[in-house]
Amino acid sequence: MMIEFVGSDEVFRARREKLVKSLVEEGILKSEEVIRAMLSVPREEFVPPRYRELAYLDTPLSIGYGQTISAPHMVAIMTEALKVSRGNKVLEIGTGSGYQAAIIAEIVKPEGHVWTIEIVPELAKFAEENLRRTGYSDYVSVIIGDGSRGYEEAAPYDRIIVTAAAPEVPKPLISQLREGGRIVIPIGDMYVQILKIIEKRGGTLHVEDSVPCVFVPLVGEYGFKKDLWHDG
Ligand code: SAM
């Protein structure tokens, strides 16, 4: 009989490997770098302690403040779509738990860097602690602020990922993306969106639709206005 020690590193590693294997079998995870990153980053360290045992369910989980850590399959889809590589400079809007930032950091490090912006100060602190504990602090800068305005200070970026739903692509993100760069962003209304993959080539944006998705709203200057958060 095999004894599972609840909460041990080995148990979490086995669950992580099982989840990654099923995402590969479903055809969601494809590239070597993204598979390696998802096998390396311990999701149990990015969820609130009471949800540690649920860390490898393929579902979003609450991180408080009405926000969520995205489901692993959505992190996999977005990271694959971003086509990020070692050495890239990446901007993330919507730090949340810091998990998606850690996945990208695992791919871009050691020469590359991730700047991630979070509008809820308590979540920025939560993410910073998670990133420090898991050893990603040197490769990720967490900034408190309105990410819908981007982060001019470190622009231009090779890649930009928005992990909250936006009504349209925030204009500052387009100007902060370098020529040949790529943005992955859910665009739609408050309740359902399409994941868009946008490339800047020859100064023009080329937009491709990926999958339907459901994200919490991007707020701030270029996001959804809070007084419009109602039905109809
Ligand atoms: N990427 C996160 C992770 O790995 O845990 C999940 C992101 S969660 C689905 C969306 C996050 O976007 C929330 O933490 C929310 O507070 C944040 N957010 C919403 N509007 C924002 C804005 N204008 N600037 C920065 N963060 C924003």
Coordinates of C-alpha atoms and ligand atoms in Angstrom, one line a residue:
M1 CA 0.0 0.0 0.0
M2 CA 1.3 3.5 -0.8
I3 CA 1.1 6.1 1.9
E4 CA 0.5 9.7 0.9
F5 CA 1.8 12.2 3.3
V6 CA -0.6 15.1 3.0
G7 CA 1.2 18.3 2.2
S8 CA 4.6 16.8 1.6
D9 CA 6.8 18.2 -1.2
E10 CA 6.8 14.7 -2.8
V11 CA 3.0 14.6 -2.9
F12 CA 2.8 18.0 -4.4
R13 CA 5.5 17.2 -7.0
A14 CA 3.6 14.0 -8.0
R15 CA 0.3 16.0 -8.3
R16 CA 2.1 18.6 -10.4
E17 CA 3.6 16.0 -12.7
K18 CA 0.2 14.4 -13.1
L19 CA -1.5 17.7 -14.0
V20 CA 1.2 18.7 -16.5
K21 CA 1.0 15.2 -18.1
S22 CA -2.8 15.7 -18.6
L23 CA -2.3 19.2 -20.0
V24 CA 0.2 17.7 -22.5
E25 CA -2.2 14.9 -23.4
E26 CA -5.0 17.4 -24.0
G27 CA -2.7 19.3 -26.4
I28 CA -2.7 22.4 -24.3
L29 CA 1.0 22.2 -23.2
K30 CA 3.3 21.8 -26.2
S31 CA 6.6 23.6 -25.9
E32 CA 9.5 22.2 -23.9
E33 CA 10.1 25.6 -22.0
V34 CA 6.5 26.0 -20.9
I35 CA 6.3 22.3 -19.8
R36 CA 9.6 22.7 -17.8
A37 CA 8.3 25.9 -16.2
M38 CA 5.0 24.3 -15.1
L39 CA 6.9 21.4 -13.7
S40 CA 9.2 23.7 -11.8
V41 CA 6.9 26.3 -10.2
P42 CA 5.2 25.0 -7.0
R43 CA 1.6 26.3 -7.4
E44 CA 0.9 25.3 -3.8
E45 CA 3.1 28.2 -2.7
F46 CA 1.0 30.7 -4.5
V47 CA -2.5 29.8 -3.1
P48 CA -3.7 30.8 0.3
P49 CA -2.7 28.2 2.9
R50 CA -6.2 26.9 3.3
Y51 CA -6.3 25.9 -0.4
R52 CA -2.8 24.2 -0.5
E53 CA -4.5 20.8 -0.8
L54 CA -6.5 22.0 -3.9
A55 CA -3.5 23.5 -5.7
Y56 CA -3.4 20.9 -8.4
L57 CA -7.0 21.0 -9.3
D58 CA -7.3 22.5 -12.8
T59 CA -9.4 25.4 -11.5
P60 CA -9.1 29.0 -10.5
L61 CA -8.9 29.5 -6.7
S62 CA -9.8 32.6 -4.6
I63 CA -6.8 34.7 -3.4
G64 CA -9.1 37.1 -1.5
Y65 CA -10.1 40.7 -2.4
G66 CA -12.6 39.2 -5.0
Q67 CA -9.6 38.0 -7.1
T68 CA -8.4 34.6 -8.3
I69 CA -5.3 32.7 -9.3
S70 CA -6.1 31.5 -12.8
A71 CA -6.6 27.8 -13.6
P72 CA -3.5 26.0 -14.6
H73 CA -4.8 25.2 -18.1
M74 CA -5.4 29.0 -18.7
V75 CA -1.8 29.8 -17.4
A76 CA -0.6 27.1 -19.9
I77 CA -2.7 28.5 -22.8
M78 CA -1.5 32.1 -22.2
T79 CA 2.1 31.2 -21.7
E80 CA 2.2 29.1 -24.8
A81 CA 0.5 31.9 -26.7
L82 CA 3.0 34.5 -25.4
K83 CA 5.9 32.6 -27.1
V84 CA 8.3 33.9 -24.4
S85 CA 12.0 33.0 -24.5
R86 CA 15.1 33.2 -22.3
G87 CA 16.3 36.8 -22.1
N88 CA 12.9 38.5 -22.8
K89 CA 11.7 41.6 -21.0
V90 CA 8.0 40.9 -20.1
L91 CA 5.3 43.1 -18.6
E92 CA 2.4 41.4 -16.8
I93 CA -0.7 43.3 -15.8
G94 CA -2.5 41.7 -12.8
T95 CA 0.0 40.1 -10.5
G96 CA -2.6 38.4 -8.3
S97 CA -0.7 35.6 -6.5
G98 CA 2.5 36.0 -8.6
Y99 CA 2.2 32.4 -10.1
Q100 CA 2.0 33.5 -13.7
A101 CA 4.9 35.9 -13.2
A102 CA 6.9 33.0 -11.7
I103 CA 6.1 30.7 -14.7
I104 CA 7.4 33.4 -17.1
A105 CA 10.4 34.2 -14.9
E106 CA 11.3 30.5 -15.0
I107 CA 11.6 30.8 -18.8
V108 CA 13.2 34.2 -19.2
K109 CA 15.8 33.9 -16.4
P110 CA 18.6 34.6 -15.8
E111 CA 19.1 37.4 -18.4
G112 CA 15.4 38.3 -18.8
H113 CA 13.1 40.0 -16.4
V114 CA 9.4 40.3 -15.5
W115 CA 7.7 43.5 -14.4
T116 CA 4.3 42.8 -12.9
I117 CA 1.7 45.4 -11.8
E118 CA -1.0 44.8 -9.3
I119 CA -3.7 47.4 -8.3
V120 CA -4.5 45.8 -4.9
P121 CA -1.6 46.6 -2.6
E122 CA -2.4 43.6 -0.3
L123 CA -2.2 41.2 -3.3
A124 CA 1.1 42.8 -4.4
K125 CA 2.5 42.0 -0.9
F126 CA 1.1 38.4 -1.1
A127 CA 2.7 37.9 -4.5
E128 CA 6.1 39.4 -3.3
E129 CA 6.2 37.0 -0.4
N130 CA 5.3 34.0 -2.6
L131 CA 8.0 35.0 -5.2
R132 CA 10.6 35.5 -2.5
R133 CA 9.8 32.1 -0.8
T134 CA 10.1 30.3 -4.1
G135 CA 13.3 32.0 -5.2
Y136 CA 12.0 34.2 -8.1
S137 CA 12.4 37.7 -6.6
D138 CA 15.6 38.5 -8.5
Y139 CA 13.7 38.0 -11.8
V140 CA 10.4 39.6 -11.0
S141 CA 9.7 43.2 -10.0
V142 CA 6.2 43.7 -8.4
I143 CA 4.8 47.2 -8.8
I144 CA 1.7 48.5 -7.1
G145 CA -0.4 50.6 -9.5
D146 CA -2.8 50.9 -12.4
G147 CA -1.4 48.4 -15.0
S148 CA -3.9 49.6 -17.6
R149 CA -1.4 52.4 -18.1
G150 CA 1.4 49.9 -18.5
Y151 CA 4.8 50.7 -17.0
E152 CA 6.7 53.2 -19.0
E153 CA 9.8 53.1 -16.7
A154 CA 11.0 49.7 -18.1
A155 CA 9.5 49.9 -21.7
P156 CA 9.8 48.7 -24.4
Y157 CA 8.8 45.1 -23.7
D158 CA 9.3 42.0 -25.8
R159 CA 6.1 40.5 -24.4
I160 CA 3.0 41.9 -22.5
I161 CA 0.5 39.6 -20.8
V162 CA -2.8 40.9 -19.3
T163 CA -4.4 38.5 -16.8
A164 CA -7.6 40.4 -16.3
A165 CA -10.5 41.1 -18.8
A166 CA -10.2 44.3 -20.8
P167 CA -12.9 46.1 -22.9
E168 CA -10.1 46.8 -25.5
V169 CA -6.3 46.8 -25.7
P170 CA -5.1 49.7 -23.4
K171 CA -3.4 52.2 -25.7
P172 CA -0.3 52.6 -23.5
L173 CA 0.4 48.9 -23.8
I174 CA 0.7 49.2 -27.6
S175 CA 3.2 52.0 -27.4
Q176 CA 5.2 50.1 -24.7
L177 CA 5.5 47.0 -26.9
R178 CA 8.6 46.8 -29.0
E179 CA 8.4 46.2 -32.8
G180 CA 8.1 42.4 -33.3
G181 CA 6.6 42.0 -29.8
R182 CA 3.5 40.2 -28.7
I183 CA 0.5 40.9 -26.4
V184 CA -1.8 38.2 -25.0
I185 CA -5.0 39.7 -23.5
P186 CA -8.6 38.6 -22.8
I187 CA -10.9 41.1 -24.6
G188 CA -14.7 41.2 -24.2
D189 CA -17.3 42.3 -21.7
M190 CA -17.4 41.8 -18.0
Y191 CA -18.6 38.2 -18.2
V192 CA -16.9 36.5 -21.2
Q193 CA -13.9 37.3 -23.3
I194 CA -11.9 36.0 -26.2
L195 CA -8.2 35.6 -25.6
K196 CA -6.5 37.7 -28.3
I197 CA -2.9 37.3 -29.5
I198 CA -1.6 40.5 -30.9
E199 CA 1.7 41.1 -32.8
K200 CA 3.2 44.5 -33.7
R201 CA 4.8 44.1 -37.1
G202 CA 5.8 47.1 -39.3
G203 CA 4.1 49.4 -36.8
T204 CA 0.8 47.5 -37.5
L205 CA -1.1 45.3 -35.1
H206 CA -2.0 41.8 -36.3
V207 CA -4.7 40.2 -34.1
E208 CA -5.5 36.5 -33.8
D209 CA -8.4 35.0 -31.8
S210 CA -7.5 32.2 -29.4
V211 CA -10.0 30.6 -26.9
P212 CA -13.1 32.0 -25.1
C213 CA -12.3 32.7 -21.5
V214 CA -13.6 34.2 -18.3
F215 CA -11.4 36.6 -16.3
V216 CA -12.0 39.1 -13.5
P217 CA -12.2 42.7 -14.8
L218 CA -9.3 44.9 -15.5
V219 CA -10.1 48.2 -13.7
G220 CA -8.3 51.5 -13.9
E221 CA -8.0 54.2 -16.5
Y222 CA -8.1 51.9 -19.6
G223 CA -10.1 49.1 -18.0
F224 CA -13.8 48.7 -17.0
K225 CA -15.1 51.6 -15.0
K226 CA -16.3 50.5 -11.5
D227 CA -19.7 52.3 -11.8
L228 CA -20.5 50.1 -14.9
W229 CA -20.3 46.9 -12.9
H230 CA -23.9 45.9 -13.2
D231 CA -26.1 43.8 -15.5
G232 CA -27.8 45.2 -18.5
Ligands
SAM1 N1 -1.8 36.5 -12.9 C1 -2.4 36.2 -11.6 C2 -1.9 35.0 -10.9 O1 -1.0 34.4 -11.5 O2 -2.3 34.7 -9.8 C3 -3.9 36.2 -11.7 C4 -4.5 37.5 -12.0 S1 -6.2 37.7 -11.4 C5 -7.1 36.7 -12.5 C6 -6.4 39.4 -12.0 C7 -5.6 40.4 -11.2 O3 -5.7 41.7 -11.9 C8 -6.2 40.7 -9.8 O4 -5.3 40.5 -8.8 C9 -6.6 42.2 -9.9 O5 -6.5 42.9 -8.7 C10 -5.7 42.7 -10.9 N2 -6.0 44.0 -11.6 C11 -7.3 44.4 -12.1 N3 -7.2 45.6 -12.7 C12 -5.9 45.9 -12.6 C13 -5.1 47.1 -13.0 N4 -5.7 48.1 -13.6 N5 -3.8 47.1 -12.8 C14 -3.2 46.1 -12.1 N6 -3.8 45.0 -11.7 C15 -5.1 44.9 -11.9

